[in-house]
Tab-separated table of C-alpha atoms in Angstrom:
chain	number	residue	atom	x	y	z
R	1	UNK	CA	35.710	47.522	94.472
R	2	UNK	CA	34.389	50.886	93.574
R	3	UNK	CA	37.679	52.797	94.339
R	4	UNK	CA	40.082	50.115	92.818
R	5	UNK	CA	37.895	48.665	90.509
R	6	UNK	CA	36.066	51.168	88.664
R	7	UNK	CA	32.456	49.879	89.642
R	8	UNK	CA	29.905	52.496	90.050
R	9	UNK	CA	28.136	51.125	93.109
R	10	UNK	CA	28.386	48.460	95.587
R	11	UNK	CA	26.494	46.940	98.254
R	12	UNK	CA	25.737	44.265	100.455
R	13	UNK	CA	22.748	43.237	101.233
R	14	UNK	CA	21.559	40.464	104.248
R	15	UNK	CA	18.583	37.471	103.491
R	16	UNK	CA	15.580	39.147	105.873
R	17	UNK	CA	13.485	35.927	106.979
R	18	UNK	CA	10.605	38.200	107.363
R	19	UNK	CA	7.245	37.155	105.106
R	20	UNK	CA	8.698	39.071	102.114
R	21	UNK	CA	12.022	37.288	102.720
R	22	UNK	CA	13.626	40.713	101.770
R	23	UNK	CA	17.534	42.156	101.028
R	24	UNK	CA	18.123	44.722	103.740
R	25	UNK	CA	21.520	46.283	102.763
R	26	UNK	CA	24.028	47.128	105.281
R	27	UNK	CA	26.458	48.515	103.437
R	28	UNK	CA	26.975	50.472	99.985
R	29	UNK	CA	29.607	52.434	98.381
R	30	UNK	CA	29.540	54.373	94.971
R	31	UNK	CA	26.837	55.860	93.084
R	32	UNK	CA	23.735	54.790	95.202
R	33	UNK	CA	21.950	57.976	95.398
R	34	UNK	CA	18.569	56.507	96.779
R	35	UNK	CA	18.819	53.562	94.288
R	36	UNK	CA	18.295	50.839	97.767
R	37	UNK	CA	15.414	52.757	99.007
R	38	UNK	CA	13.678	52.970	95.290
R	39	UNK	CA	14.035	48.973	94.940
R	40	UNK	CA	12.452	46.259	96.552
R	41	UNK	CA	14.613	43.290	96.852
R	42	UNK	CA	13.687	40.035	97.645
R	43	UNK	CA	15.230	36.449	97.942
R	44	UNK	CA	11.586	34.986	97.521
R	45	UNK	CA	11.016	32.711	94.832
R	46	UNK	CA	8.614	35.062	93.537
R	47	UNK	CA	9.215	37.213	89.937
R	48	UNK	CA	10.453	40.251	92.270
R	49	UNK	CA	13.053	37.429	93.419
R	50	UNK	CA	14.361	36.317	89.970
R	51	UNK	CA	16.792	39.313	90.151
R	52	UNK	CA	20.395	38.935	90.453
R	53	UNK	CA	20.493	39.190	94.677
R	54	UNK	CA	17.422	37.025	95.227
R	55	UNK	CA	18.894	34.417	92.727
R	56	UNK	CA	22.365	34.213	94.457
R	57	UNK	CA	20.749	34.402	97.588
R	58	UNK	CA	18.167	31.760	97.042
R	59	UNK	CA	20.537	29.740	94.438
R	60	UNK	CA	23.688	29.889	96.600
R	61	UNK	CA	25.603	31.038	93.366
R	62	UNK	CA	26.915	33.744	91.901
R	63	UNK	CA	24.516	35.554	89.187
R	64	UNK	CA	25.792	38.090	86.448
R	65	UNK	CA	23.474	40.094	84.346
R	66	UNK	CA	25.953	41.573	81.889
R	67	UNK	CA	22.882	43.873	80.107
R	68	UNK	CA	20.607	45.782	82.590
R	69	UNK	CA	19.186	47.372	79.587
R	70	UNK	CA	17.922	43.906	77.984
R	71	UNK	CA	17.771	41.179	80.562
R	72	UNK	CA	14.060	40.280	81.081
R	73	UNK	CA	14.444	39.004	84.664
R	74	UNK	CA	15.810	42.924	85.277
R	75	UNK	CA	12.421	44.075	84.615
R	76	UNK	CA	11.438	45.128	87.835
R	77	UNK	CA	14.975	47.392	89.028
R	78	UNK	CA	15.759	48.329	84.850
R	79	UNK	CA	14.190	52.120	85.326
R	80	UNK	CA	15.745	52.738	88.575
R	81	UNK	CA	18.782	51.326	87.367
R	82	UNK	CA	19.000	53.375	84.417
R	83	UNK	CA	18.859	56.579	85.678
R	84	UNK	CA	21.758	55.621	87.958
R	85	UNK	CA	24.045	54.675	85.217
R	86	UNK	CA	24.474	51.119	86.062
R	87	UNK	CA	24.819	48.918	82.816
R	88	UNK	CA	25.454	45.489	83.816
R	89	UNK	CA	25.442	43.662	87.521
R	90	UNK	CA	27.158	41.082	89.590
R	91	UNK	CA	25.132	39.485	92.346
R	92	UNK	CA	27.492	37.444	94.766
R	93	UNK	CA	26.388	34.579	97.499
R	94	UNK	CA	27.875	35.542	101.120
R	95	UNK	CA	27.666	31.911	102.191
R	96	UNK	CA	28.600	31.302	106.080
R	97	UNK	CA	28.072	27.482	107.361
R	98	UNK	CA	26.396	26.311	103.840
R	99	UNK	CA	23.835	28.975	104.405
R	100	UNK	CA	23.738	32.044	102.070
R	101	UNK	CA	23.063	35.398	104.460
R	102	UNK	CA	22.958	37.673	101.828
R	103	UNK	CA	24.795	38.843	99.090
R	104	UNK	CA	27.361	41.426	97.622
R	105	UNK	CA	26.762	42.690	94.093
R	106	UNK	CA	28.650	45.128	92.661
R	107	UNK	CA	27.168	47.216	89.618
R	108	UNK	CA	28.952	48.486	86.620
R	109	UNK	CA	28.085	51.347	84.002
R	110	UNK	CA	28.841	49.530	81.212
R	111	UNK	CA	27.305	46.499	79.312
R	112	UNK	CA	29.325	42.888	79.389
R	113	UNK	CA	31.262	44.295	82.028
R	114	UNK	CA	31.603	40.832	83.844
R	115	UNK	CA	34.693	38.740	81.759
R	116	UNK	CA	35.369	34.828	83.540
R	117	UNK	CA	38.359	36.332	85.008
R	118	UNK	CA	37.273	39.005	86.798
R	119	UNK	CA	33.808	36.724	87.965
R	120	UNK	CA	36.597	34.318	89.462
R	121	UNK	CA	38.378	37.378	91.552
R	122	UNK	CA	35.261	38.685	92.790
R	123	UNK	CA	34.055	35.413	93.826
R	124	UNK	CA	37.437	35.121	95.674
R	125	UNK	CA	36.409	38.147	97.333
R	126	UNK	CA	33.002	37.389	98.011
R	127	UNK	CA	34.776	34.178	99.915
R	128	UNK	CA	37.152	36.608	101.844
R	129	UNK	CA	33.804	38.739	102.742
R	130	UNK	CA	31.847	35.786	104.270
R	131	UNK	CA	34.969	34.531	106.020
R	132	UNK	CA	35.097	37.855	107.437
R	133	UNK	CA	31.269	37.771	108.766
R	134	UNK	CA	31.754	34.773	109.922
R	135	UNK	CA	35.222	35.282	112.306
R	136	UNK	CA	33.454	38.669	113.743
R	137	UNK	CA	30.550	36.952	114.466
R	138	UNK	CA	32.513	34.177	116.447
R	139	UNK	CA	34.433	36.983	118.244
R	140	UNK	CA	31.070	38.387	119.199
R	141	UNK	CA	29.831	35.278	120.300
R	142	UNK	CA	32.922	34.882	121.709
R	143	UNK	CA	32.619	38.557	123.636
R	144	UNK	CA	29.240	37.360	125.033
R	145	UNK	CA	29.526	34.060	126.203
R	146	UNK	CA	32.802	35.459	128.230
R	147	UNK	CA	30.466	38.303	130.073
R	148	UNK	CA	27.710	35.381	130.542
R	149	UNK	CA	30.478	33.545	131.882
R	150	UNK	CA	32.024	36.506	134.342
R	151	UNK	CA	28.487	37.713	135.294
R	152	UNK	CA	27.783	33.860	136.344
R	153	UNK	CA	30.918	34.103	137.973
R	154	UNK	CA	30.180	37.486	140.044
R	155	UNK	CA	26.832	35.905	140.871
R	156	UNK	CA	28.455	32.869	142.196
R	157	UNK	CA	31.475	34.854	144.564
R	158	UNK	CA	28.851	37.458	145.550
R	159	UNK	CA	26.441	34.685	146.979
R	160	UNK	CA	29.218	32.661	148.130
R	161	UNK	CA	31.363	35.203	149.742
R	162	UNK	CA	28.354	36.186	152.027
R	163	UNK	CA	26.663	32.706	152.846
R	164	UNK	CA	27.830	31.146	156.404
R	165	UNK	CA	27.667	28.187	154.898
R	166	UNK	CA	30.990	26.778	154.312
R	167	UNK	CA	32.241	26.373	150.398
R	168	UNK	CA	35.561	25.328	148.969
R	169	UNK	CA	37.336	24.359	145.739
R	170	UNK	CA	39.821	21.823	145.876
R	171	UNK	CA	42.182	21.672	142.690
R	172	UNK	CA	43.534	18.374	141.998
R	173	UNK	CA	46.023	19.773	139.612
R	174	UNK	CA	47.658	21.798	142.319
R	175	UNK	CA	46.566	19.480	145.129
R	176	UNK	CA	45.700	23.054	147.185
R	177	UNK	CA	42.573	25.105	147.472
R	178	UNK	CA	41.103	26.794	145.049
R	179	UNK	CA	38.693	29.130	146.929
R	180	UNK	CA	37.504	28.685	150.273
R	181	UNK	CA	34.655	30.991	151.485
R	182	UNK	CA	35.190	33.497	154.012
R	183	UNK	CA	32.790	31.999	156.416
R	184	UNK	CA	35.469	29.033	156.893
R	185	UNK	CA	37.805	32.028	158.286
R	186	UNK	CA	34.662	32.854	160.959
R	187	UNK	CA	34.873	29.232	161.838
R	188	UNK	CA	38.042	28.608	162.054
R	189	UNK	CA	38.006	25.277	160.317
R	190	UNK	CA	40.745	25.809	158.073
């Protein structure tokens, strides 16, 4: 977006449920120079929450302030925003399961820099983004509930392999054993 598109800065930020309900951002790209850490931003319905990011966030829809410089619910980021150049804003809903985690907004140095067009493209790629979330955080979940699953599993063969009592799988697919424990071989019951 900034490379390509010729934005000056963008970020995404992720819905906090802390007491403030605050934007953490986890990633940025452009001209941020401290801008994040200078701004507080909320998703609280609160007037610090009105902004563009709290408003998708909160709204579950995309939110374009196309004049930093005039827009009155701006109020609160307009003097940060200034001295970084950034003109006009585009706050986008990263929506995973009906629920909106955060947000990407992209910010532009010039005024009515947000035509239908190009809202409709970024929303595609505000789509691709929470698609994206969402499949790494399935493989993730994925990734853990497979080492639950094998440490389970090492558990089970480590308590098993050194009981005398005597434990066996059958598989009725095969019609054969599965496992048999090696205190059957002590025995000699197999």
């Amino acid at each position: 977006a900034v490379e390509d598109g010729g934005y000056r800065m963008a970020w995404i930020g992720f819905a906090q449920h802390d007491t403030e309900k605050s934007v953490l951002p986890v990633a940025e790209h452009g001209y941020e120079e401290g801008y994040l850490n200078s701004v507080a931003i909320t998703w609280a319905d609160t007037d610090r929450g009105q902004g563009p990011t709290g408003t998708a966030i909160r709204a579950k829809k995309t939110c374009v302030n196309q004049n930093i410089h005039t827009n009155p619910k701006f109020a609160p980021w307009r003097e940060a925003a200034q001295k970084h150049g950034y003109s006009s804003s585009i706050a986008l809903p990263i929506i995973i399961k009906n629920e909106a985690i955060g947000a990407f907004m992209l910010y532009s140095q010039e005024p009515e820099a947000f035509a239908a067009d190009e809202q409709e493209l970024l929303n595609e790629l505000a789509l691709d983004i929470s698609f994206g979330i969402e499949n790494l955080r399935a493989r993730i979940t994925q990734k853990q509930l497979q080492l639950d699953l094998d440490q389970a599993y090492n558990q089970y063969k480590l308590i098993a392999d050194n009981t005398d009592d005597v434990i066996w799988v059958w598989d009725v697919q095969s019609n054969c054993y599965a496992y048999i424990s090696p205190s059957v071989q002590k025995t000699h019951l197999i």
